[in-house]
């Protein structure tokens, strides 16, 4: 790797040492060698004194965030139709929009809006749904590769219930299209990885699900999908897969729940009970918790604190366009609020998430899906975001810990100045 | 009034015709004569053709918003300490901060941050808590008068439970200080009105409450306070006023619940039941619904749809610093999410608020407290905000209705270009 991925940054540093502890340094030093973090320090160790040093003054430096669940083609209609619940929203807004990505000219322009904004938010890693279209998904991957972000991207599989314009002919056609897509991208990208993407069980026949389970095993490919988001959806899945003991078990039956070495991401898990929790844990699956989306579509609130205590892997997802923004700070705020309401309104034995826990989920929790990612401990990939929070005037001498909490509750006033992914600076003056 | 408060604006116009209906005009005309709205039109009526016309092109023009509940001195610590509940938060963060406003130099600087940001947000009218300090409250009123915004401001009364540094000596001293404050400001301001402000019952002795009730009657002064925000607070009030049948009745007993002609604002009402609802309605009181605050402090969710159906007056409050931002769009989003969770988690007979309802609450609902304010129907005060939403790229030909919904769900990308209060343009290029 080139020399320019070895350097020192100076500023107000914050990162999770554990899920319950945020470590901070005022005017500290953060060292990157060959794209890998060497740790944060109050005084710069002698051995790093020859590295170039970039001093960000009073600005904040935090780990890049991981968006574990976002639908690229839905970005075009974020923030509208939010008075619907899931199934109505899919049929009225989502499926008609995604059908348009059959047209590569449309897809190219629409995805340019998505990638432009993704570059300019707090996210350095993302796990992305495309559409079922071959060309459009290639275009999305090309554009993402150019950004320098590190992502997984899925060509969506759906062979039923998508309506006339958003459905593959049958399981065979869907599987063939998937293999064709995988063949086309082989060796093409450095930072943009494929992920198998059955939309959710209502969109995929048993045969298609089984075929994807097999493909995952054969090629060592990861899977992403949706689980127990909405009560009507859960009931529907029970009808569609009557032999399953629960929604998660339906995925298990098709061999799509993954393994700890090849973990599946399941978005939502709002209505997951202990049985589902055990299944997720057994398979080493990651929950993509999407609180903004789950409130917007009146889905409910996932009992995240329970999942954490049970040791299930969890990160946060913005779930655009059911979530209305790719701003992970806003997602953190809504995650906190959701957990407080779960405690207040549902179950007072489940304590609200702390700010420490939510900061961890947004950075290290989701980052774990990508390996050693999401914190500034030595050996982790150097993903960092530099933030100017000076627009938020204050009268007090605020600690770094207070400033990152305030920034999360006032996302509109936290301005990104620079972003690094695996030690590579994306570009300067990111502000549009 | 001078000629420059008579003009025509052109752009994408939206306003509430009723709580269930938003009227929109694409490239419509909005007419202001002597600070009063003459209505919105698709074609400009002949009689207004000589007025100066300002064409805002594709920009949106919506009614100015009313923030029915905001604590000016708390703005300095917004967004921190949010893992606390109400009483701990008051003692740890709020009271020590408010005590600092004893120092007029501190107050002057701190309030300048508040007024600067209040000018630059979607709010044109606000009902504001100060602190208990005479000089600082005068300073706040002076600064607000200069902004051109129209506000009520309260010198806070508290003669118990404020701790050593934030408490008046006794009821008599508190009442005398209030009369002195009222005498000092008599005739001084055009847009900045006084409002009696007992903090809440735990902060005010029976004698003080009774004295304020009497003062309100004698001088025709309105009152603002807090009601049924947090369960521990509700229980405490029951202890403090054992003869009351409920928290609202305690205010009634002290004659501080107001009348339809001189309405009291009660912030929160999270735990208000039918009995409290009846009391609020009988007195013509306004509920300041503060969903952001109520989630942040784990207070709960107020059943706003029930209050609407019962015909109680309601507007929205940001409740900074328990709410973390003065951005009313964000408050709208969280209001929607809160009502959806109330429906999903508490009572499925109480339907979630629609976007139409929440837009109404933010504009006309709260505006009603100021008279004919908060919509563009003829005869209403001309309060308007001009918004540039072009940062939100889209692929579709969006309706004005869709754009205002999207803007509410993506507040950070809605840029205020101009703001008018009662026909007076605040200033150009508001963006900082």
mmCIF file with all atom_site columns, N, CA and C in Angstrom, chain B residues 258-314:
data_model
loop_
_atom_site.group_PDB
_atom_site.id
_atom_site.type_symbol
_atom_site.label_atom_id
_atom_site.label_alt_id
_atom_site.label_comp_id
_atom_site.label_asym_id
_atom_site.label_entity_id
_atom_site.label_seq_id
_atom_site.pdbx_PDB_ins_code
_atom_site.Cartn_x
_atom_site.Cartn_y
_atom_site.Cartn_z
_atom_site.occupancy
_atom_site.B_iso_or_equiv
_atom_site.pdbx_formal_charge
_atom_site.auth_seq_id
_atom_site.auth_comp_id
_atom_site.auth_asym_id
_atom_site.auth_atom_id
_atom_site.pdbx_PDB_model_num
ATOM 1   N N  . UNK B 1 258 ? -56.478 28.966 33.677 1.00 0.00 ? 258 UNK B N  1
ATOM 2   C CA . UNK B 1 258 ? -56.873 29.912 32.622 1.00 0.00 ? 258 UNK B CA 1
ATOM 3   C C  . UNK B 1 258 ? -58.309 29.767 32.147 1.00 0.00 ? 258 UNK B C  1
ATOM 4   N N  . UNK B 1 259 ? -58.589 30.529 31.097 1.00 0.00 ? 259 UNK B N  1
ATOM 5   C CA . UNK B 1 259 ? -59.926 30.535 30.502 1.00 0.00 ? 259 UNK B CA 1
ATOM 6   C C  . UNK B 1 259 ? -59.760 30.538 28.982 1.00 0.00 ? 259 UNK B C  1
ATOM 7   N N  . UNK B 1 260 ? -60.803 30.231 28.241 1.00 0.00 ? 260 UNK B N  1
ATOM 8   C CA . UNK B 1 260 ? -60.683 30.271 26.779 1.00 0.00 ? 260 UNK B CA 1
ATOM 9   C C  . UNK B 1 260 ? -60.200 31.626 26.266 1.00 0.00 ? 260 UNK B C  1
ATOM 10  N N  . UNK B 1 261 ? -60.526 32.692 26.974 1.00 0.00 ? 261 UNK B N  1
ATOM 11  C CA . UNK B 1 261 ? -60.109 34.034 26.545 1.00 0.00 ? 261 UNK B CA 1
ATOM 12  C C  . UNK B 1 261 ? -58.656 34.314 26.956 1.00 0.00 ? 261 UNK B C  1
ATOM 13  N N  . UNK B 1 262 ? -58.204 33.640 27.974 1.00 0.00 ? 262 UNK B N  1
ATOM 14  C CA . UNK B 1 262 ? -56.860 33.874 28.510 1.00 0.00 ? 262 UNK B CA 1
ATOM 15  C C  . UNK B 1 262 ? -56.245 32.500 28.772 1.00 0.00 ? 262 UNK B C  1
ATOM 16  N N  . UNK B 1 263 ? -55.948 31.777 27.682 1.00 0.00 ? 263 UNK B N  1
ATOM 17  C CA . UNK B 1 263 ? -55.634 30.355 27.819 1.00 0.00 ? 263 UNK B CA 1
ATOM 18  C C  . UNK B 1 263 ? -54.241 30.062 28.385 1.00 0.00 ? 263 UNK B C  1
ATOM 19  N N  . UNK B 1 264 ? -54.210 29.078 29.232 1.00 0.00 ? 264 UNK B N  1
ATOM 20  C CA . UNK B 1 264 ? -52.957 28.558 29.782 1.00 0.00 ? 264 UNK B CA 1
ATOM 21  C C  . UNK B 1 264 ? -52.357 27.556 28.798 1.00 0.00 ? 264 UNK B C  1
ATOM 22  N N  . UNK B 1 265 ? -51.013 27.546 28.735 1.00 0.00 ? 265 UNK B N  1
ATOM 23  C CA . UNK B 1 265 ? -50.334 26.470 27.995 1.00 0.00 ? 265 UNK B CA 1
ATOM 24  C C  . UNK B 1 265 ? -49.800 25.459 28.995 1.00 0.00 ? 265 UNK B C  1
ATOM 25  N N  . UNK B 1 266 ? -50.134 24.208 28.767 1.00 0.00 ? 266 UNK B N  1
ATOM 26  C CA . UNK B 1 266 ? -49.597 23.142 29.590 1.00 0.00 ? 266 UNK B CA 1
ATOM 27  C C  . UNK B 1 266 ? -48.724 22.243 28.709 1.00 0.00 ? 266 UNK B C  1
ATOM 28  N N  . UNK B 1 267 ? -47.449 22.194 29.039 1.00 0.00 ? 267 UNK B N  1
ATOM 29  C CA . UNK B 1 267 ? -46.543 21.357 28.257 1.00 0.00 ? 267 UNK B CA 1
ATOM 30  C C  . UNK B 1 267 ? -46.659 19.898 28.690 1.00 0.00 ? 267 UNK B C  1
ATOM 31  N N  . UNK B 1 268 ? -46.618 19.014 27.706 1.00 0.00 ? 268 UNK B N  1
ATOM 32  C CA . UNK B 1 268 ? -46.493 17.562 27.861 1.00 0.00 ? 268 UNK B CA 1
ATOM 33  C C  . UNK B 1 268 ? -47.812 16.781 27.920 1.00 0.00 ? 268 UNK B C  1
ATOM 34  N N  . UNK B 1 269 ? -48.458 16.692 29.087 1.00 0.00 ? 269 UNK B N  1
ATOM 35  C CA . UNK B 1 269 ? -49.706 15.911 29.207 1.00 0.00 ? 269 UNK B CA 1
ATOM 36  C C  . UNK B 1 269 ? -49.524 14.470 28.748 1.00 0.00 ? 269 UNK B C  1
ATOM 37  N N  . UNK B 1 270 ? -48.327 13.921 28.992 1.00 0.00 ? 270 UNK B N  1
ATOM 38  C CA . UNK B 1 270 ? -48.031 12.544 28.587 1.00 0.00 ? 270 UNK B CA 1
ATOM 39  C C  . UNK B 1 270 ? -48.925 11.557 29.332 1.00 0.00 ? 270 UNK B C  1
ATOM 40  N N  . UNK B 1 271 ? -49.109 11.824 30.623 1.00 0.00 ? 271 UNK B N  1
ATOM 41  C CA . UNK B 1 271 ? -49.851 10.867 31.446 1.00 0.00 ? 271 UNK B CA 1
ATOM 42  C C  . UNK B 1 271 ? -51.244 11.376 31.794 1.00 0.00 ? 271 UNK B C  1
ATOM 43  N N  . UNK B 1 272 ? -51.751 12.304 30.994 1.00 0.00 ? 272 UNK B N  1
ATOM 44  C CA . UNK B 1 272 ? -53.080 12.853 31.252 1.00 0.00 ? 272 UNK B CA 1
ATOM 45  C C  . UNK B 1 272 ? -54.163 11.861 30.838 1.00 0.00 ? 272 UNK B C  1
ATOM 46  N N  . UNK B 1 273 ? -55.115 11.647 31.737 1.00 0.00 ? 273 UNK B N  1
ATOM 47  C CA . UNK B 1 273 ? -56.217 10.741 31.426 1.00 0.00 ? 273 UNK B CA 1
ATOM 48  C C  . UNK B 1 273 ? -57.460 11.554 31.036 1.00 0.00 ? 273 UNK B C  1
ATOM 49  N N  . UNK B 1 274 ? -58.596 10.870 30.920 1.00 0.00 ? 274 UNK B N  1
ATOM 50  C CA . UNK B 1 274 ? -59.826 11.547 30.496 1.00 0.00 ? 274 UNK B CA 1
ATOM 51  C C  . UNK B 1 274 ? -60.170 12.709 31.433 1.00 0.00 ? 274 UNK B C  1
ATOM 52  N N  . UNK B 1 275 ? -59.942 12.517 32.732 1.00 0.00 ? 275 UNK B N  1
ATOM 53  C CA . UNK B 1 275 ? -60.276 13.580 33.687 1.00 0.00 ? 275 UNK B CA 1
ATOM 54  C C  . UNK B 1 275 ? -59.451 14.840 33.395 1.00 0.00 ? 275 UNK B C  1
ATOM 55  N N  . UNK B 1 276 ? -58.166 14.661 33.155 1.00 0.00 ? 276 UNK B N  1
ATOM 56  C CA . UNK B 1 276 ? -57.325 15.827 32.840 1.00 0.00 ? 276 UNK B CA 1
ATOM 57  C C  . UNK B 1 276 ? -57.720 16.439 31.495 1.00 0.00 ? 276 UNK B C  1
ATOM 58  N N  . UNK B 1 277 ? -58.055 15.574 30.559 1.00 0.00 ? 277 UNK B N  1
ATOM 59  C CA . UNK B 1 277 ? -58.471 16.045 29.235 1.00 0.00 ? 277 UNK B CA 1
ATOM 60  C C  . UNK B 1 277 ? -59.691 16.950 29.377 1.00 0.00 ? 277 UNK B C  1
ATOM 61  N N  . UNK B 1 278 ? -60.626 16.527 30.194 1.00 0.00 ? 278 UNK B N  1
ATOM 62  C CA . UNK B 1 278 ? -61.841 17.332 30.395 1.00 0.00 ? 278 UNK B CA 1
ATOM 63  C C  . UNK B 1 278 ? -61.509 18.693 31.008 1.00 0.00 ? 278 UNK B C  1
ATOM 64  N N  . UNK B 1 279 ? -60.605 18.688 31.965 1.00 0.00 ? 279 UNK B N  1
ATOM 65  C CA . UNK B 1 279 ? -60.219 19.950 32.617 1.00 0.00 ? 279 UNK B CA 1
ATOM 66  C C  . UNK B 1 279 ? -59.554 20.887 31.606 1.00 0.00 ? 279 UNK B C  1
ATOM 67  N N  . UNK B 1 280 ? -58.624 20.345 30.819 1.00 0.00 ? 280 UNK B N  1
ATOM 68  C CA . UNK B 1 280 ? -57.938 21.153 29.806 1.00 0.00 ? 280 UNK B CA 1
ATOM 69  C C  . UNK B 1 280 ? -58.948 21.753 28.834 1.00 0.00 ? 280 UNK B C  1
ATOM 70  N N  . UNK B 1 281 ? -59.892 20.931 28.432 1.00 0.00 ? 281 UNK B N  1
ATOM 71  C CA . UNK B 1 281 ? -60.877 21.386 27.450 1.00 0.00 ? 281 UNK B CA 1
ATOM 72  C C  . UNK B 1 281 ? -61.776 22.470 28.047 1.00 0.00 ? 281 UNK B C  1
ATOM 73  N N  . UNK B 1 282 ? -62.221 22.229 29.255 1.00 0.00 ? 282 UNK B N  1
ATOM 74  C CA . UNK B 1 282 ? -63.131 23.169 29.913 1.00 0.00 ? 282 UNK B CA 1
ATOM 75  C C  . UNK B 1 282 ? -62.514 24.567 30.007 1.00 0.00 ? 282 UNK B C  1
ATOM 76  N N  . UNK B 1 283 ? -61.224 24.586 30.265 1.00 0.00 ? 283 UNK B N  1
ATOM 77  C CA . UNK B 1 283 ? -60.540 25.883 30.442 1.00 0.00 ? 283 UNK B CA 1
ATOM 78  C C  . UNK B 1 283 ? -60.020 26.470 29.128 1.00 0.00 ? 283 UNK B C  1
ATOM 79  N N  . UNK B 1 284 ? -60.188 25.727 28.035 1.00 0.00 ? 284 UNK B N  1
ATOM 80  C CA . UNK B 1 284 ? -59.652 26.222 26.754 1.00 0.00 ? 284 UNK B CA 1
ATOM 81  C C  . UNK B 1 284 ? -58.130 26.250 26.734 1.00 0.00 ? 284 UNK B C  1
ATOM 82  N N  . UNK B 1 285 ? -57.518 25.425 27.571 1.00 0.00 ? 285 UNK B N  1
ATOM 83  C CA . UNK B 1 285 ? -56.043 25.399 27.638 1.00 0.00 ? 285 UNK B CA 1
ATOM 84  C C  . UNK B 1 285 ? -55.450 24.810 26.362 1.00 0.00 ? 285 UNK B C  1
ATOM 85  N N  . UNK B 1 286 ? -54.195 25.156 26.099 1.00 0.00 ? 286 UNK B N  1
ATOM 86  C CA . UNK B 1 286 ? -53.439 24.580 24.977 1.00 0.00 ? 286 UNK B CA 1
ATOM 87  C C  . UNK B 1 286 ? -52.456 23.543 25.514 1.00 0.00 ? 286 UNK B C  1
ATOM 88  N N  . UNK B 1 287 ? -52.432 22.400 24.892 1.00 0.00 ? 287 UNK B N  1
ATOM 89  C CA . UNK B 1 287 ? -51.380 21.427 25.176 1.00 0.00 ? 287 UNK B CA 1
ATOM 90  C C  . UNK B 1 287 ? -50.201 21.726 24.258 1.00 0.00 ? 287 UNK B C  1
ATOM 91  N N  . UNK B 1 288 ? -49.021 21.871 24.853 1.00 0.00 ? 288 UNK B N  1
ATOM 92  C CA . UNK B 1 288 ? -47.795 21.925 24.042 1.00 0.00 ? 288 UNK B CA 1
ATOM 93  C C  . UNK B 1 288 ? -47.236 20.507 24.011 1.00 0.00 ? 288 UNK B C  1
ATOM 94  N N  . UNK B 1 289 ? -47.434 19.852 22.894 1.00 0.00 ? 289 UNK B N  1
ATOM 95  C CA . UNK B 1 289 ? -46.996 18.458 22.762 1.00 0.00 ? 289 UNK B CA 1
ATOM 96  C C  . UNK B 1 289 ? -45.517 18.432 22.383 1.00 0.00 ? 289 UNK B C  1
ATOM 97  N N  . UNK B 1 290 ? -44.711 17.758 23.188 1.00 0.00 ? 290 UNK B N  1
ATOM 98  C CA . UNK B 1 290 ? -43.254 17.795 23.025 1.00 0.00 ? 290 UNK B CA 1
ATOM 99  C C  . UNK B 1 290 ? -42.720 16.371 22.874 1.00 0.00 ? 290 UNK B C  1
ATOM 100 N N  . UNK B 1 291 ? -42.969 15.769 21.734 1.00 0.00 ? 291 UNK B N  1
ATOM 101 C CA . UNK B 1 291 ? -42.662 14.351 21.547 1.00 0.00 ? 291 UNK B CA 1
ATOM 102 C C  . UNK B 1 291 ? -41.165 14.058 21.655 1.00 0.00 ? 291 UNK B C  1
ATOM 103 N N  . UNK B 1 292 ? -40.333 14.943 21.125 1.00 0.00 ? 292 UNK B N  1
ATOM 104 C CA . UNK B 1 292 ? -38.885 14.717 21.159 1.00 0.00 ? 292 UNK B CA 1
ATOM 105 C C  . UNK B 1 292 ? -38.421 14.650 22.616 1.00 0.00 ? 292 UNK B C  1
ATOM 106 N N  . UNK B 1 293 ? -38.802 15.641 23.366 1.00 0.00 ? 293 UNK B N  1
ATOM 107 C CA . UNK B 1 293 ? -38.484 15.680 24.788 1.00 0.00 ? 293 UNK B CA 1
ATOM 108 C C  . UNK B 1 293 ? -39.011 14.448 25.522 1.00 0.00 ? 293 UNK B C  1
ATOM 109 N N  . UNK B 1 294 ? -40.236 14.084 25.245 1.00 0.00 ? 294 UNK B N  1
ATOM 110 C CA . UNK B 1 294 ? -40.873 12.980 25.971 1.00 0.00 ? 294 UNK B CA 1
ATOM 111 C C  . UNK B 1 294 ? -40.208 11.640 25.681 1.00 0.00 ? 294 UNK B C  1
ATOM 112 N N  . UNK B 1 295 ? -39.646 11.509 24.487 1.00 0.00 ? 295 UNK B N  1
ATOM 113 C CA . UNK B 1 295 ? -38.874 10.298 24.188 1.00 0.00 ? 295 UNK B CA 1
ATOM 114 C C  . UNK B 1 295 ? -37.498 10.397 24.839 1.00 0.00 ? 295 UNK B C  1
ATOM 115 N N  . UNK B 1 296 ? -36.844 11.545 24.706 1.00 0.00 ? 296 UNK B N  1
ATOM 116 C CA . UNK B 1 296 ? -35.473 11.681 25.228 1.00 0.00 ? 296 UNK B CA 1
ATOM 117 C C  . UNK B 1 296 ? -35.406 11.400 26.719 1.00 0.00 ? 296 UNK B C  1
ATOM 118 N N  . UNK B 1 297 ? -36.371 11.931 27.468 1.00 0.00 ? 297 UNK B N  1
ATOM 119 C CA . UNK B 1 297 ? -36.335 11.754 28.927 1.00 0.00 ? 297 UNK B CA 1
ATOM 120 C C  . UNK B 1 297 ? -37.138 10.521 29.370 1.00 0.00 ? 297 UNK B C  1
ATOM 121 N N  . UNK B 1 298 ? -37.442 9.642  28.398 1.00 0.00 ? 298 UNK B N  1
ATOM 122 C CA . UNK B 1 298 ? -38.156 8.385  28.693 1.00 0.00 ? 298 UNK B CA 1
ATOM 123 C C  . UNK B 1 298 ? -39.461 8.652  29.438 1.00 0.00 ? 298 UNK B C  1
ATOM 124 N N  . UNK B 1 299 ? -40.093 9.789  29.122 1.00 0.00 ? 299 UNK B N  1
ATOM 125 C CA . UNK B 1 299 ? -41.328 10.143 29.817 1.00 0.00 ? 299 UNK B CA 1
ATOM 126 C C  . UNK B 1 299 ? -42.504 9.303  29.326 1.00 0.00 ? 299 UNK B C  1
ATOM 127 N N  . UNK B 1 300 ? -42.545 9.062  28.022 1.00 0.00 ? 300 UNK B N  1
ATOM 128 C CA . UNK B 1 300 ? -43.650 8.310  27.434 1.00 0.00 ? 300 UNK B CA 1
ATOM 129 C C  . UNK B 1 300 ? -44.176 9.058  26.212 1.00 0.00 ? 300 UNK B C  1
ATOM 130 N N  . UNK B 1 301 ? -45.384 8.692  25.797 1.00 0.00 ? 301 UNK B N  1
ATOM 131 C CA . UNK B 1 301 ? -45.977 9.307  24.607 1.00 0.00 ? 301 UNK B CA 1
ATOM 132 C C  . UNK B 1 301 ? -47.373 9.810  24.956 1.00 0.00 ? 301 UNK B C  1
ATOM 133 N N  . UNK B 1 302 ? -47.615 11.072 24.691 1.00 0.00 ? 302 UNK B N  1
ATOM 134 C CA . UNK B 1 302 ? -48.942 11.641 24.952 1.00 0.00 ? 302 UNK B CA 1
ATOM 135 C C  . UNK B 1 302 ? -49.934 11.166 23.884 1.00 0.00 ? 302 UNK B C  1
ATOM 136 N N  . UNK B 1 303 ? -51.164 10.831 24.303 1.00 0.00 ? 303 UNK B N  1
ATOM 137 C CA . UNK B 1 303 ? -52.170 10.327 23.343 1.00 0.00 ? 303 UNK B CA 1
ATOM 138 C C  . UNK B 1 303 ? -52.822 11.473 22.579 1.00 0.00 ? 303 UNK B C  1
ATOM 139 N N  . UNK B 1 304 ? -52.052 12.097 21.705 1.00 0.00 ? 304 UNK B N  1
ATOM 140 C CA . UNK B 1 304 ? -52.475 13.340 21.042 1.00 0.00 ? 304 UNK B CA 1
ATOM 141 C C  . UNK B 1 304 ? -53.727 13.167 20.190 1.00 0.00 ? 304 UNK B C  1
ATOM 142 N N  . UNK B 1 305 ? -53.826 12.038 19.536 1.00 0.00 ? 305 UNK B N  1
ATOM 143 C CA . UNK B 1 305 ? -54.994 11.822 18.677 1.00 0.00 ? 305 UNK B CA 1
ATOM 144 C C  . UNK B 1 305 ? -56.284 11.864 19.520 1.00 0.00 ? 305 UNK B C  1
ATOM 145 N N  . UNK B 1 306 ? -56.221 11.324 20.706 1.00 0.00 ? 306 UNK B N  1
ATOM 146 C CA . UNK B 1 306 ? -57.385 11.388 21.616 1.00 0.00 ? 306 UNK B CA 1
ATOM 147 C C  . UNK B 1 306 ? -57.729 12.826 21.945 1.00 0.00 ? 306 UNK B C  1
ATOM 148 N N  . UNK B 1 307 ? -56.710 13.626 22.249 1.00 0.00 ? 307 UNK B N  1
ATOM 149 C CA . UNK B 1 307 ? -56.938 15.030 22.606 1.00 0.00 ? 307 UNK B CA 1
ATOM 150 C C  . UNK B 1 307 ? -57.536 15.784 21.418 1.00 0.00 ? 307 UNK B C  1
ATOM 151 N N  . UNK B 1 308 ? -57.016 15.493 20.227 1.00 0.00 ? 308 UNK B N  1
ATOM 152 C CA . UNK B 1 308 ? -57.559 16.150 19.022 1.00 0.00 ? 308 UNK B CA 1
ATOM 153 C C  . UNK B 1 308 ? -59.037 15.802 18.878 1.00 0.00 ? 308 UNK B C  1
ATOM 154 N N  . UNK B 1 309 ? -59.339 14.521 18.977 1.00 0.00 ? 309 UNK B N  1
ATOM 155 C CA . UNK B 1 309 ? -60.729 14.086 18.799 1.00 0.00 ? 309 UNK B CA 1
ATOM 156 C C  . UNK B 1 309 ? -61.641 14.705 19.851 1.00 0.00 ? 309 UNK B C  1
ATOM 157 N N  . UNK B 1 310 ? -61.094 14.967 21.028 1.00 0.00 ? 310 UNK B N  1
ATOM 158 C CA . UNK B 1 310 ? -61.905 15.578 22.094 1.00 0.00 ? 310 UNK B CA 1
ATOM 159 C C  . UNK B 1 310 ? -62.016 17.096 21.930 1.00 0.00 ? 310 UNK B C  1
ATOM 160 N N  . UNK B 1 311 ? -61.296 17.642 20.962 1.00 0.00 ? 311 UNK B N  1
ATOM 161 C CA . UNK B 1 311 ? -61.410 19.083 20.720 1.00 0.00 ? 311 UNK B CA 1
ATOM 162 C C  . UNK B 1 311 ? -60.550 19.951 21.620 1.00 0.00 ? 311 UNK B C  1
ATOM 163 N N  . UNK B 1 312 ? -59.523 19.379 22.218 1.00 0.00 ? 312 UNK B N  1
ATOM 164 C CA . UNK B 1 312 ? -58.598 20.172 23.034 1.00 0.00 ? 312 UNK B CA 1
ATOM 165 C C  . UNK B 1 312 ? -57.645 20.940 22.094 1.00 0.00 ? 312 UNK B C  1
ATOM 166 N N  . UNK B 1 313 ? -57.276 22.156 22.464 1.00 0.00 ? 313 UNK B N  1
ATOM 167 C CA . UNK B 1 313 ? -56.304 22.934 21.683 1.00 0.00 ? 313 UNK B CA 1
ATOM 168 C C  . UNK B 1 313 ? -54.912 22.309 21.796 1.00 0.00 ? 313 UNK B C  1
ATOM 169 N N  . UNK B 1 314 ? -54.241 22.139 20.675 1.00 0.00 ? 314 UNK B N  1
ATOM 170 C CA . UNK B 1 314 ? -52.897 21.522 20.711 1.00 0.00 ? 314 UNK B CA 1
ATOM 171 C C  . UNK B 1 314 ? -51.960 22.178 19.707 1.00 0.00 ? 314 UNK B C  1
#
